[in-house]
PDB file of C-alpha atoms in Angstrom:
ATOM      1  CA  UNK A   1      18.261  53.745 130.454  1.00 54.00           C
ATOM      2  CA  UNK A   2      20.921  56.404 131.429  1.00 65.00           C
ATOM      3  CA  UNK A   3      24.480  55.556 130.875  1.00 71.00           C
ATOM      4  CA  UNK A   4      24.790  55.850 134.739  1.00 76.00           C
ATOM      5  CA  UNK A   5      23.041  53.069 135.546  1.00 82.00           C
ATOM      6  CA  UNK A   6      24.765  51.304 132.942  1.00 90.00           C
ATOM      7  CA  UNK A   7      27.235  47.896 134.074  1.00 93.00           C
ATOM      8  CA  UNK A   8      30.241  49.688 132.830  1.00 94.00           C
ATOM      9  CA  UNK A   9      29.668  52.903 134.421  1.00 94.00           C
ATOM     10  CA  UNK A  10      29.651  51.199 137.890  1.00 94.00           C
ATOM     11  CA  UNK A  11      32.895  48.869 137.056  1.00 95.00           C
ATOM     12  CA  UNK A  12      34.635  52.455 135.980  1.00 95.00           C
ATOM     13  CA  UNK A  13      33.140  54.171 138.864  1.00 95.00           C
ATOM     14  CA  UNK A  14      34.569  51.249 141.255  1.00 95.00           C
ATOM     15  CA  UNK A  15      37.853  51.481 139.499  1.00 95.00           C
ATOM     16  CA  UNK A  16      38.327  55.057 140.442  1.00 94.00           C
ATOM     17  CA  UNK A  17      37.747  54.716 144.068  1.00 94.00           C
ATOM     18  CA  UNK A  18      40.019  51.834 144.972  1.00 93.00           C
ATOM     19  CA  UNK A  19      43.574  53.256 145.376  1.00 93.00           C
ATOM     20  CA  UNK A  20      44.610  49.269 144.108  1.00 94.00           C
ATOM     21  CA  UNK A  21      46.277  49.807 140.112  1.00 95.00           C
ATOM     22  CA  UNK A  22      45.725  45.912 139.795  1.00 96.00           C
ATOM     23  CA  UNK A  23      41.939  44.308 139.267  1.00 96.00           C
ATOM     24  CA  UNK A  24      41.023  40.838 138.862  1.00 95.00           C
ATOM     25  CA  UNK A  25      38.080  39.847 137.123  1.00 94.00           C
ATOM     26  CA  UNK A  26      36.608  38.889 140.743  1.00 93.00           C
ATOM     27  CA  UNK A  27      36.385  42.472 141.991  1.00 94.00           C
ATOM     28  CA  UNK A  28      33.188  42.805 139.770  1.00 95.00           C
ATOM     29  CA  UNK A  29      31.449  39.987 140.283  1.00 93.00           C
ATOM     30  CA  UNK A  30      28.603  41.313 142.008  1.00 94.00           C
ATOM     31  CA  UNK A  31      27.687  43.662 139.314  1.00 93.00           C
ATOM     32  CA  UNK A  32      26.915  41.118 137.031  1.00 92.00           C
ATOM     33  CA  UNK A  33      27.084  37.423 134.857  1.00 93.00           C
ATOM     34  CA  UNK A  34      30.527  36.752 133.987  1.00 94.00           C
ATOM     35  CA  UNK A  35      30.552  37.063 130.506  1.00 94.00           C
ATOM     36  CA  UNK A  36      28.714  40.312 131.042  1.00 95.00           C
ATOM     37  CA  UNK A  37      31.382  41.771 133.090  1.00 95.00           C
ATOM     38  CA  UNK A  38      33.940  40.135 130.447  1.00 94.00           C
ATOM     39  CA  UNK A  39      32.149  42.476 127.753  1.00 95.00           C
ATOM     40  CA  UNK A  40      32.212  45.679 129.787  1.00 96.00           C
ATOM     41  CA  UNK A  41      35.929  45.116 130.942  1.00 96.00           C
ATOM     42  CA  UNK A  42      36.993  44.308 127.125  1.00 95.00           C
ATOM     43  CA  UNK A  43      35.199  47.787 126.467  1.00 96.00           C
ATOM     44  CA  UNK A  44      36.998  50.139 129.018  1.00 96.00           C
ATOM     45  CA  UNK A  45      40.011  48.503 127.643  1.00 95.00           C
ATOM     46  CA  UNK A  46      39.085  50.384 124.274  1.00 95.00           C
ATOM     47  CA  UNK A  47      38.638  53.269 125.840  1.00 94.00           C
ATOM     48  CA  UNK A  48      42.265  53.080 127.169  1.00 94.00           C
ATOM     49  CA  UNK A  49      40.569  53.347 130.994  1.00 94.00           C
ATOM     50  CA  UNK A  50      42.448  49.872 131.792  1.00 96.00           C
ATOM     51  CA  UNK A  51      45.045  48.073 129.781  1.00 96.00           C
ATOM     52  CA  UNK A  52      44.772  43.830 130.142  1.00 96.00           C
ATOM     53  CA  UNK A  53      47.724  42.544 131.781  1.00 95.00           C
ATOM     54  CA  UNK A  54      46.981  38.751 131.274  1.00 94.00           C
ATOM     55  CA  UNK A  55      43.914  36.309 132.062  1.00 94.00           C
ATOM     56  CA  UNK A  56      41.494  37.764 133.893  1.00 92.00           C
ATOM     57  CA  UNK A  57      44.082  40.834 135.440  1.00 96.00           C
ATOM     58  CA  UNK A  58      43.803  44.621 134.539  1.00 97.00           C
ATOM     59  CA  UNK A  59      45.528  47.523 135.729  1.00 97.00           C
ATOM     60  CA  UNK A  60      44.935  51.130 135.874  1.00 96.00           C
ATOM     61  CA  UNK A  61      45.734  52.921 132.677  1.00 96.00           C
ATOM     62  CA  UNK A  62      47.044  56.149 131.737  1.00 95.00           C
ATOM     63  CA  UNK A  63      47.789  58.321 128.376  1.00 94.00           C
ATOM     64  CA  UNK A  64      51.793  58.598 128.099  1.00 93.00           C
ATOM     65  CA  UNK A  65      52.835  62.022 127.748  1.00 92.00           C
ATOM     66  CA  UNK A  66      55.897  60.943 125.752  1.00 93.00           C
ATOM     67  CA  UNK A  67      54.111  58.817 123.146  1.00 92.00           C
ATOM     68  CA  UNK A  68      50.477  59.614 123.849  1.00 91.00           C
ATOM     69  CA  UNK A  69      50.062  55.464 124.242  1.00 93.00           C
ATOM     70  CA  UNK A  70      48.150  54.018 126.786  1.00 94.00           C
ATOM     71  CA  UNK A  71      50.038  53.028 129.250  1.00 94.00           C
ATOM     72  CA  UNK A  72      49.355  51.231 133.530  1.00 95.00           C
ATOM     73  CA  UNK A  73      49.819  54.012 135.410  1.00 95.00           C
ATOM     74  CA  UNK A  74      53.015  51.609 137.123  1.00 94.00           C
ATOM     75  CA  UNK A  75      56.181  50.309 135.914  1.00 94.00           C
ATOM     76  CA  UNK A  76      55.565  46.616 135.334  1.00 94.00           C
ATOM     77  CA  UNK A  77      57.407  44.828 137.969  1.00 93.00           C
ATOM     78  CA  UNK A  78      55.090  46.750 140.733  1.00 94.00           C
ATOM     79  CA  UNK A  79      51.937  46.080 138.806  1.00 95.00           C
ATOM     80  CA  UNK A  80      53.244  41.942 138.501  1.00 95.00           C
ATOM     81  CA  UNK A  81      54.299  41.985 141.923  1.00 94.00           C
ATOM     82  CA  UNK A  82      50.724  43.694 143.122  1.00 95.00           C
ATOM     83  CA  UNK A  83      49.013  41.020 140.767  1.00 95.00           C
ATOM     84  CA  UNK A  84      51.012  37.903 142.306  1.00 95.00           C
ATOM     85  CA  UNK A  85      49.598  38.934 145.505  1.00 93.00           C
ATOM     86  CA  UNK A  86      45.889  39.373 144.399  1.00 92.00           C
ATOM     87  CA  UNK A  87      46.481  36.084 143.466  1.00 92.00           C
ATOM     88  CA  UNK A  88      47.168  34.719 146.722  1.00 92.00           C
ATOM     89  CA  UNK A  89      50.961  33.765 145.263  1.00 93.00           C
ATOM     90  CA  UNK A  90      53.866  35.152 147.619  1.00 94.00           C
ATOM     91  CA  UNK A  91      56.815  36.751 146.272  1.00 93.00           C
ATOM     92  CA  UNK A  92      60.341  37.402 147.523  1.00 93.00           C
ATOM     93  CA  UNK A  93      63.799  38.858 145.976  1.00 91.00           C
ATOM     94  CA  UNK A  94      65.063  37.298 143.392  1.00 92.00           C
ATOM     95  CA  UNK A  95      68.647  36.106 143.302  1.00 91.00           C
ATOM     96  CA  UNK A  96      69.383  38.936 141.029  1.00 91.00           C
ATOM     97  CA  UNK A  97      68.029  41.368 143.721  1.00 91.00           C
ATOM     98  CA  UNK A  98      69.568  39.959 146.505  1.00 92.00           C
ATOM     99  CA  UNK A  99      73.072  40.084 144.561  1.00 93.00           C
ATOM    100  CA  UNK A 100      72.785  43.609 144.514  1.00 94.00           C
ATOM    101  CA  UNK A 101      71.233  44.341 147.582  1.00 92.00           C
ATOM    102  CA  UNK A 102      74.145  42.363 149.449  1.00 94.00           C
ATOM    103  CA  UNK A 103      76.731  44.766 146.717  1.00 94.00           C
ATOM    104  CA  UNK A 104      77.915  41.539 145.626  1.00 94.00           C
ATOM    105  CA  UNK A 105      77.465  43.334 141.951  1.00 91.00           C
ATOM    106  CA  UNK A 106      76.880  46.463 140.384  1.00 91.00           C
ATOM    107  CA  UNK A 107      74.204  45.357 137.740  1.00 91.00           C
ATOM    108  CA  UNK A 108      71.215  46.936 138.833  1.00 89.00           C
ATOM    109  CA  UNK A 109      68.432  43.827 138.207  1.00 89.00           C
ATOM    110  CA  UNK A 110      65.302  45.215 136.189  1.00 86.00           C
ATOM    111  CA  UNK A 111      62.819  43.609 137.909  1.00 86.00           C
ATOM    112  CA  UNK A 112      61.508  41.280 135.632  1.00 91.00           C
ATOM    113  CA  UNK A 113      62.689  38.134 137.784  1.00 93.00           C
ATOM    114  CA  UNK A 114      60.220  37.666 139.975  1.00 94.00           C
ATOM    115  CA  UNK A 115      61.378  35.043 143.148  1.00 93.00           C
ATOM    116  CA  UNK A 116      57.909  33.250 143.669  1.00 95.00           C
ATOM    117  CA  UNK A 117      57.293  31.005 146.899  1.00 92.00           C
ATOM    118  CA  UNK A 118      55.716  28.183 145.506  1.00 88.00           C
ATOM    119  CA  UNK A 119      54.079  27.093 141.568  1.00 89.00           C
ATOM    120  CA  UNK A 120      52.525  29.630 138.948  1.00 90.00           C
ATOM    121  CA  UNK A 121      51.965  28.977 135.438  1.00 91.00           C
ATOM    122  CA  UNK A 122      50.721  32.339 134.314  1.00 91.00           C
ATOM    123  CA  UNK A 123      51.707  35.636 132.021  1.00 94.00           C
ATOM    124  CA  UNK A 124      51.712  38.660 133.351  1.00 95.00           C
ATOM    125  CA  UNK A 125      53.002  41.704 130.870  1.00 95.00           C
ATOM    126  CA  UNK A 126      51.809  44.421 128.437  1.00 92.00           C
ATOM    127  CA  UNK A 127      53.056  44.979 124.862  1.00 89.00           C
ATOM    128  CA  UNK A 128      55.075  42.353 124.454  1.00 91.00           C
ATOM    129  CA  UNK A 129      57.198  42.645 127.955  1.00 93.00           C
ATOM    130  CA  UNK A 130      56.430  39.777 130.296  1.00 95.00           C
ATOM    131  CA  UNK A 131      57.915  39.364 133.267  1.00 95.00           C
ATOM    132  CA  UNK A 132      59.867  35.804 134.514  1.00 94.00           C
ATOM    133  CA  UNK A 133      59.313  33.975 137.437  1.00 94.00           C
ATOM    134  CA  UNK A 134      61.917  32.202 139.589  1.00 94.00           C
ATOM    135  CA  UNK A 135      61.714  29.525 142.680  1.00 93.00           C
ATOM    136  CA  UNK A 136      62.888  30.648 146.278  1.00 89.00           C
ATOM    137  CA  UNK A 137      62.752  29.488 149.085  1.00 77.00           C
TER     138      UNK A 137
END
């Protein structure tokens, strides 16, 4: 069998023509078993093609030009916010951000405090950065 017709050629090919950085696990479910998709997912994340930002989530990945690491091709707080809403979770400002945004400080938030709308038990982050999640309303 050629490599093109292989499971992880299609998931890569896939990958490269949605203009999304953030995949679920879902996206590829037509392509195959679940445990077979698992396998070919866990190998393009070898290959530094996508890095694993928690269960079942991947993002686009890129080489760094500062470190040559693999890196998303998206500062984290995009690529948690894009995530949450493949999820079907909504997000909003968090207090942090609004603070700011209203110039009632000067401490620029980083964007780890998420405001969620609602429950979520789940970690979203890459080497060792995760970001925080916070209750609004």
């Amino acid at each position: 069998m050629s490599r093109y017709g292989t499971l992880e050629y299609r998931i890569v090919a896939r990958i490269a023509r949605k203009r999304c950085a953030v995949f679920v696990r879902d996206d590829f479910k037509d392509l195959g078993d679940y445990d077979q998709i698992g396998r070919a997912l866990r190998n393009i994340t070898k290959e530094g093609r996508l890095v694993r930002l928690g269960y079942g989530l991947y993002a686009k990945a890129k080489k760094s030009s500062l470190t040559g690491e693999i890196v998303p091709v998206a500062p984290l707080p995009v690529l948690a916010k894009e995530a949450l809403g493949r999820l079907g979770i909504q997000t909003a400002p968090s207090r942090l951000e609004k603070e700011y945004n209203e110039g009632k400080t000067t401490q620029v938030p980083t964007g780890r405090l998420i405001g969620v709308k609602g429950r979520i038990n789940r970690k979203i982050g890459y080497g060792g950065a995760y970001v925080s999640y916070e209750p609004t309303t």
